[in-house]
PDB file of C-alpha atoms in Angstrom:
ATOM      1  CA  UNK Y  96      20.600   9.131  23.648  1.00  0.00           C
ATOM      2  CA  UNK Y  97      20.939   5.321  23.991  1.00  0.00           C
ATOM      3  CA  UNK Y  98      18.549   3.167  22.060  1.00  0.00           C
ATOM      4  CA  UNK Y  99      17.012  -0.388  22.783  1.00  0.00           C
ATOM      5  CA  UNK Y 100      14.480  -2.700  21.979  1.00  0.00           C
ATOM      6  CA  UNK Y 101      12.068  -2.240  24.697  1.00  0.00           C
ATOM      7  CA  UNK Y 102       8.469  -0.984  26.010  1.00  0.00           C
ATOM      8  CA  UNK Y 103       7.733   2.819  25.339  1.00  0.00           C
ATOM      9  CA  UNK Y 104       5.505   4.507  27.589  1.00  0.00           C
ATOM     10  CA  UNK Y 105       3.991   7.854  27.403  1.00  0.00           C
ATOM     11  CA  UNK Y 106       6.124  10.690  25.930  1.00  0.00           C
ATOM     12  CA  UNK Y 107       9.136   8.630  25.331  1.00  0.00           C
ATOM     13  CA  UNK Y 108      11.051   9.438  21.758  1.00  0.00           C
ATOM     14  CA  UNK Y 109      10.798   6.361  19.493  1.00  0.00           C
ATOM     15  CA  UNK Y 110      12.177   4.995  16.110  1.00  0.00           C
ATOM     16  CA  UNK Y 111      12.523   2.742  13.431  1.00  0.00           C
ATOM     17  CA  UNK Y 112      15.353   2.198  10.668  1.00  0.00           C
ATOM     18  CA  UNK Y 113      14.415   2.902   7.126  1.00  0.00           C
ATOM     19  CA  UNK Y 114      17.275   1.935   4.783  1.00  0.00           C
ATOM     20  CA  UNK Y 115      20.628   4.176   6.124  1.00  0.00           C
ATOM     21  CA  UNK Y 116      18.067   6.371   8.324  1.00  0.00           C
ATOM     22  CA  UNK Y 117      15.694   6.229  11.444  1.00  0.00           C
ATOM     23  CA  UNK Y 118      12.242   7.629  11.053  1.00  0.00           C
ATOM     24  CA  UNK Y 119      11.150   9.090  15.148  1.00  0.00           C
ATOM     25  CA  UNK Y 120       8.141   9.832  16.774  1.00  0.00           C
ATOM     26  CA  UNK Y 121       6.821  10.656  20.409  1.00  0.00           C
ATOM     27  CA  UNK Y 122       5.093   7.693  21.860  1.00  0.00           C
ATOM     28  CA  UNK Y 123       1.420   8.272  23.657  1.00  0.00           C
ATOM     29  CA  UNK Y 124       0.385   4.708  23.502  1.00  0.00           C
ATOM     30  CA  UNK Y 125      -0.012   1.990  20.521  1.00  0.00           C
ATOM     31  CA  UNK Y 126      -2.606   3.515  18.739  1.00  0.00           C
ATOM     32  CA  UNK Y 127      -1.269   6.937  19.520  1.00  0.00           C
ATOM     33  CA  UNK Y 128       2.431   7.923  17.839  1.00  0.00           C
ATOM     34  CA  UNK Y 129       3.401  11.452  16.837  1.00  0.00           C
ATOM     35  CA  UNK Y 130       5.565  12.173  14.372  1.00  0.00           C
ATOM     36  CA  UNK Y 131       6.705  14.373  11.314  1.00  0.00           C
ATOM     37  CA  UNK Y 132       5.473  12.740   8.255  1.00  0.00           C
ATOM     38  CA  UNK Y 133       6.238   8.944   7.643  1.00  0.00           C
ATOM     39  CA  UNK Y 134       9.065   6.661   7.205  1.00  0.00           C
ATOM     40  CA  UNK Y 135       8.287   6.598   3.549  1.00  0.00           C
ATOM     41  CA  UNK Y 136       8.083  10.040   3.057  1.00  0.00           C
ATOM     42  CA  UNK Y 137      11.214  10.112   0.177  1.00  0.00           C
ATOM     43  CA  UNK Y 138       8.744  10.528  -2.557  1.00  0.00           C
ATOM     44  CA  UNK Y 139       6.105  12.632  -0.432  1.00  0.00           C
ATOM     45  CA  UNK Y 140       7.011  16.644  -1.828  1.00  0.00           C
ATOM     46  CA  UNK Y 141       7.902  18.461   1.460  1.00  0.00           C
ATOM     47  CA  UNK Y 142       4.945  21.107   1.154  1.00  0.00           C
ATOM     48  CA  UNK Y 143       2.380  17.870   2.217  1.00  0.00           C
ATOM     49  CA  UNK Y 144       4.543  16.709   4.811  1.00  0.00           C
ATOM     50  CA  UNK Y 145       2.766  17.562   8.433  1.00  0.00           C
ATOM     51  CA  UNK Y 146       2.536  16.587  11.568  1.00  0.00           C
ATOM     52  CA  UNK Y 147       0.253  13.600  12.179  1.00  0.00           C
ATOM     53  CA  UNK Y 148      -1.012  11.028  14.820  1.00  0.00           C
ATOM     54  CA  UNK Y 149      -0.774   7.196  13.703  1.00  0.00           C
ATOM     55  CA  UNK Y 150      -1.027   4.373  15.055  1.00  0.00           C
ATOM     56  CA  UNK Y 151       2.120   1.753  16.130  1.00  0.00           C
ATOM     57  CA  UNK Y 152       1.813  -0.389  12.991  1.00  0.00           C
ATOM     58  CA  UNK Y 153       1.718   2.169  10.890  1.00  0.00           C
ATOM     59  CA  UNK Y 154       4.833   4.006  12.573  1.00  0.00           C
ATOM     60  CA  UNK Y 155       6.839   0.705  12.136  1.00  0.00           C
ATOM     61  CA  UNK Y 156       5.892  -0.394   8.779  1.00  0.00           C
ATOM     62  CA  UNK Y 157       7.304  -3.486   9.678  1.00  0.00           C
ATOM     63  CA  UNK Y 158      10.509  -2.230  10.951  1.00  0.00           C
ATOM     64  CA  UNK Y 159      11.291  -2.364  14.395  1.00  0.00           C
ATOM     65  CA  UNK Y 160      10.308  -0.131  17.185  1.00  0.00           C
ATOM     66  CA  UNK Y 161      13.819   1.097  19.347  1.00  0.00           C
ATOM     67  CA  UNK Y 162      12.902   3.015  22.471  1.00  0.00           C
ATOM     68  CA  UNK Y 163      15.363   6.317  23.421  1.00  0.00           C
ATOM     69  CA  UNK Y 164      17.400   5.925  27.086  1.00  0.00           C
ATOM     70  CA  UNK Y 165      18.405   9.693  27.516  1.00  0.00           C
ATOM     71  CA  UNK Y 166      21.852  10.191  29.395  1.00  0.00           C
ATOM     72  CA  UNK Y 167      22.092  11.657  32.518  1.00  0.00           C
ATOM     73  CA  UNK Y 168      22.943  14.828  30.920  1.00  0.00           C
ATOM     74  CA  UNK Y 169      19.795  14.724  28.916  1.00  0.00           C
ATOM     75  CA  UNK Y 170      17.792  13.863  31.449  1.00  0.00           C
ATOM     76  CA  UNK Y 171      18.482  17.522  33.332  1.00  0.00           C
ATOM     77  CA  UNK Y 172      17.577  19.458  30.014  1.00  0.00           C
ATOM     78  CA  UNK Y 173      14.788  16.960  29.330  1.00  0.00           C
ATOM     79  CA  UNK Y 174      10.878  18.082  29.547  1.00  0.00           C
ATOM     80  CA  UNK Y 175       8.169  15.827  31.583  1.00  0.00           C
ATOM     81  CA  UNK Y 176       6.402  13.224  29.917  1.00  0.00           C
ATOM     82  CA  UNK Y 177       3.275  15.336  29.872  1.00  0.00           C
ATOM     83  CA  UNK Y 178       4.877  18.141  28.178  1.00  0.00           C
ATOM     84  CA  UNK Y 179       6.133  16.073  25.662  1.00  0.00           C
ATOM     85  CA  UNK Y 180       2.829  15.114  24.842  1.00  0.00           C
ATOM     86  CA  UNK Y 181       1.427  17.956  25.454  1.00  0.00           C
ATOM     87  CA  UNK Y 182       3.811  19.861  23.073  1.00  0.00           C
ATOM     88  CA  UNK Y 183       3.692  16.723  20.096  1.00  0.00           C
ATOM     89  CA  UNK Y 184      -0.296  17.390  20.417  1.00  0.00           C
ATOM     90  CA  UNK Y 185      -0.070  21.039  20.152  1.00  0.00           C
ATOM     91  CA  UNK Y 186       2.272  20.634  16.972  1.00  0.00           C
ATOM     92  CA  UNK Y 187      -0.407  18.721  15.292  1.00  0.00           C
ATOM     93  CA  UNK Y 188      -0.849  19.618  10.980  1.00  0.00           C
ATOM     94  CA  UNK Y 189       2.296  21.856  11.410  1.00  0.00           C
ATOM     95  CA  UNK Y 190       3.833  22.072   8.181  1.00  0.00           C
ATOM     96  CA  UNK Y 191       7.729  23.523   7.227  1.00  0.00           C
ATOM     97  CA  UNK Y 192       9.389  19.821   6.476  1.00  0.00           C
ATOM     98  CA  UNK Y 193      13.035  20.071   5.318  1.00  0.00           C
ATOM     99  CA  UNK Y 194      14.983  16.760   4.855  1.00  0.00           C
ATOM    100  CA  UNK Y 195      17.828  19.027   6.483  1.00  0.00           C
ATOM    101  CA  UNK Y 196      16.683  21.495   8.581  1.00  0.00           C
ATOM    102  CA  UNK Y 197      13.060  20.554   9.960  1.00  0.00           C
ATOM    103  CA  UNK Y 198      12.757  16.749  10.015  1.00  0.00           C
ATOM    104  CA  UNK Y 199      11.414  14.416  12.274  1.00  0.00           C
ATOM    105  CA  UNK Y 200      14.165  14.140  14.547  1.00  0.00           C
ATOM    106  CA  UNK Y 201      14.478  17.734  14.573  1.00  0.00           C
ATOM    107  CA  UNK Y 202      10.387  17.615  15.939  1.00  0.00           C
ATOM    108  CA  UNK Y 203      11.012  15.092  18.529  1.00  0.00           C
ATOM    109  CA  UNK Y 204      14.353  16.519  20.280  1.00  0.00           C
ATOM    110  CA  UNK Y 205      12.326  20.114  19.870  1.00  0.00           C
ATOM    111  CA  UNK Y 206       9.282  18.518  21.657  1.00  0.00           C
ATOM    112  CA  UNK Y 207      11.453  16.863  24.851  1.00  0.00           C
ATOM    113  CA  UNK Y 208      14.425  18.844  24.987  1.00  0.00           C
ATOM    114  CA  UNK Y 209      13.444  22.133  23.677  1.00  0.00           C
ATOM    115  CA  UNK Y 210      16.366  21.994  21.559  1.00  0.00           C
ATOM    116  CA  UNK Y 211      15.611  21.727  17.189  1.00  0.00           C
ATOM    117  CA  UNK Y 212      18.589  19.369  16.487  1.00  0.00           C
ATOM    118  CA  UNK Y 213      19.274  16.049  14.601  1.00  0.00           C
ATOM    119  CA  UNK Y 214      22.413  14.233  15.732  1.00  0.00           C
ATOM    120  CA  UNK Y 215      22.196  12.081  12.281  1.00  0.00           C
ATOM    121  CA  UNK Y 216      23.029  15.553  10.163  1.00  0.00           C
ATOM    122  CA  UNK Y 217      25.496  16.490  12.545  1.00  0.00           C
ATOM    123  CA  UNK Y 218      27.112  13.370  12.374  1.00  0.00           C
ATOM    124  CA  UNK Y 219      27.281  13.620   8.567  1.00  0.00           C
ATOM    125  CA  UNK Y 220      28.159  16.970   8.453  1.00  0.00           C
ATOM    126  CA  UNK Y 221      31.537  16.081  10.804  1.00  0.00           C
ATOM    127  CA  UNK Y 222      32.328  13.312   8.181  1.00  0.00           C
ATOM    128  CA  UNK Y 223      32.655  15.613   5.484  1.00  0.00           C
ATOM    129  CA  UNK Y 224      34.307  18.076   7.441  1.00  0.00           C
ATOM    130  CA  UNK Y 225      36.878  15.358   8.062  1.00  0.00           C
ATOM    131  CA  UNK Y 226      37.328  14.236   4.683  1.00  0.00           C
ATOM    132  CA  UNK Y 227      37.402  17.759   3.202  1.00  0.00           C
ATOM    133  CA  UNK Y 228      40.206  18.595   5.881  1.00  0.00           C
ATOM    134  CA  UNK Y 229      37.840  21.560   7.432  1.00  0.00           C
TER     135      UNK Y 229
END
């Protein structure tokens, strides 16, 4: 996925940084986001973290929205706007947060490419494997 500063429309993936992370959500329209939890979840204990509609400003907390260009590749595996919707919607007050396991990238690559993944954790897990020699 390729990221830029541009317009969202209807079941496109969206984030924002928060410190060294990116918070993501599925975009329905400004007063419509998607996502697991909120960017300031840290001190939120997982068992309250759900699902939840908000709108823009309250996705961004002042940070700045970043819209996701899927690859080619991606774009073969990816779902239809309207099932990306459709399937953020259906998720709605869902529960089961994990920092590591079930976060909100994990929701939104679940939601458009059917695949419960976070490229961030991967990323960090290769790191270590690197400097630990594995």
């Amino acid at each position: 996925m390729e990221w830029t500063v541009d317009s969202p429309k209807s079941g496109d993936i969206i984030r924002t940084k928060v410190t060294f992370y990116h918070h993501y959500g599925i975009f329905i329209n400004e007063s419509r986001i998607i996502q697991f939890g909120l960017p300031d979840n840290v001190y939120t204990p997982a068992e309250e973290i759900k699902v939840l509609a908000t709108d823009i400003y309250t996705f961004l907390q002042g940070g700045e929205l970043e819209v996701g260009k899927p690859t080619r590749q991606e774009l073969k595996n990816m779902r239809s706007p309207e099932e990306i919707v459709k399937l953020a919607e259906s998720r709605l007050g869902q529960g089961g947060y994990d920092i590591l396991h079930n976060n909100c990238e994990h929701f939104v690559n679940e939601c458009a490419f059917g695949e419960h993944n976070s490229e961030f954790l991967s990323s960090v897990r290769n790191k270590l494997r690197k400097k630990l020699g594995k």
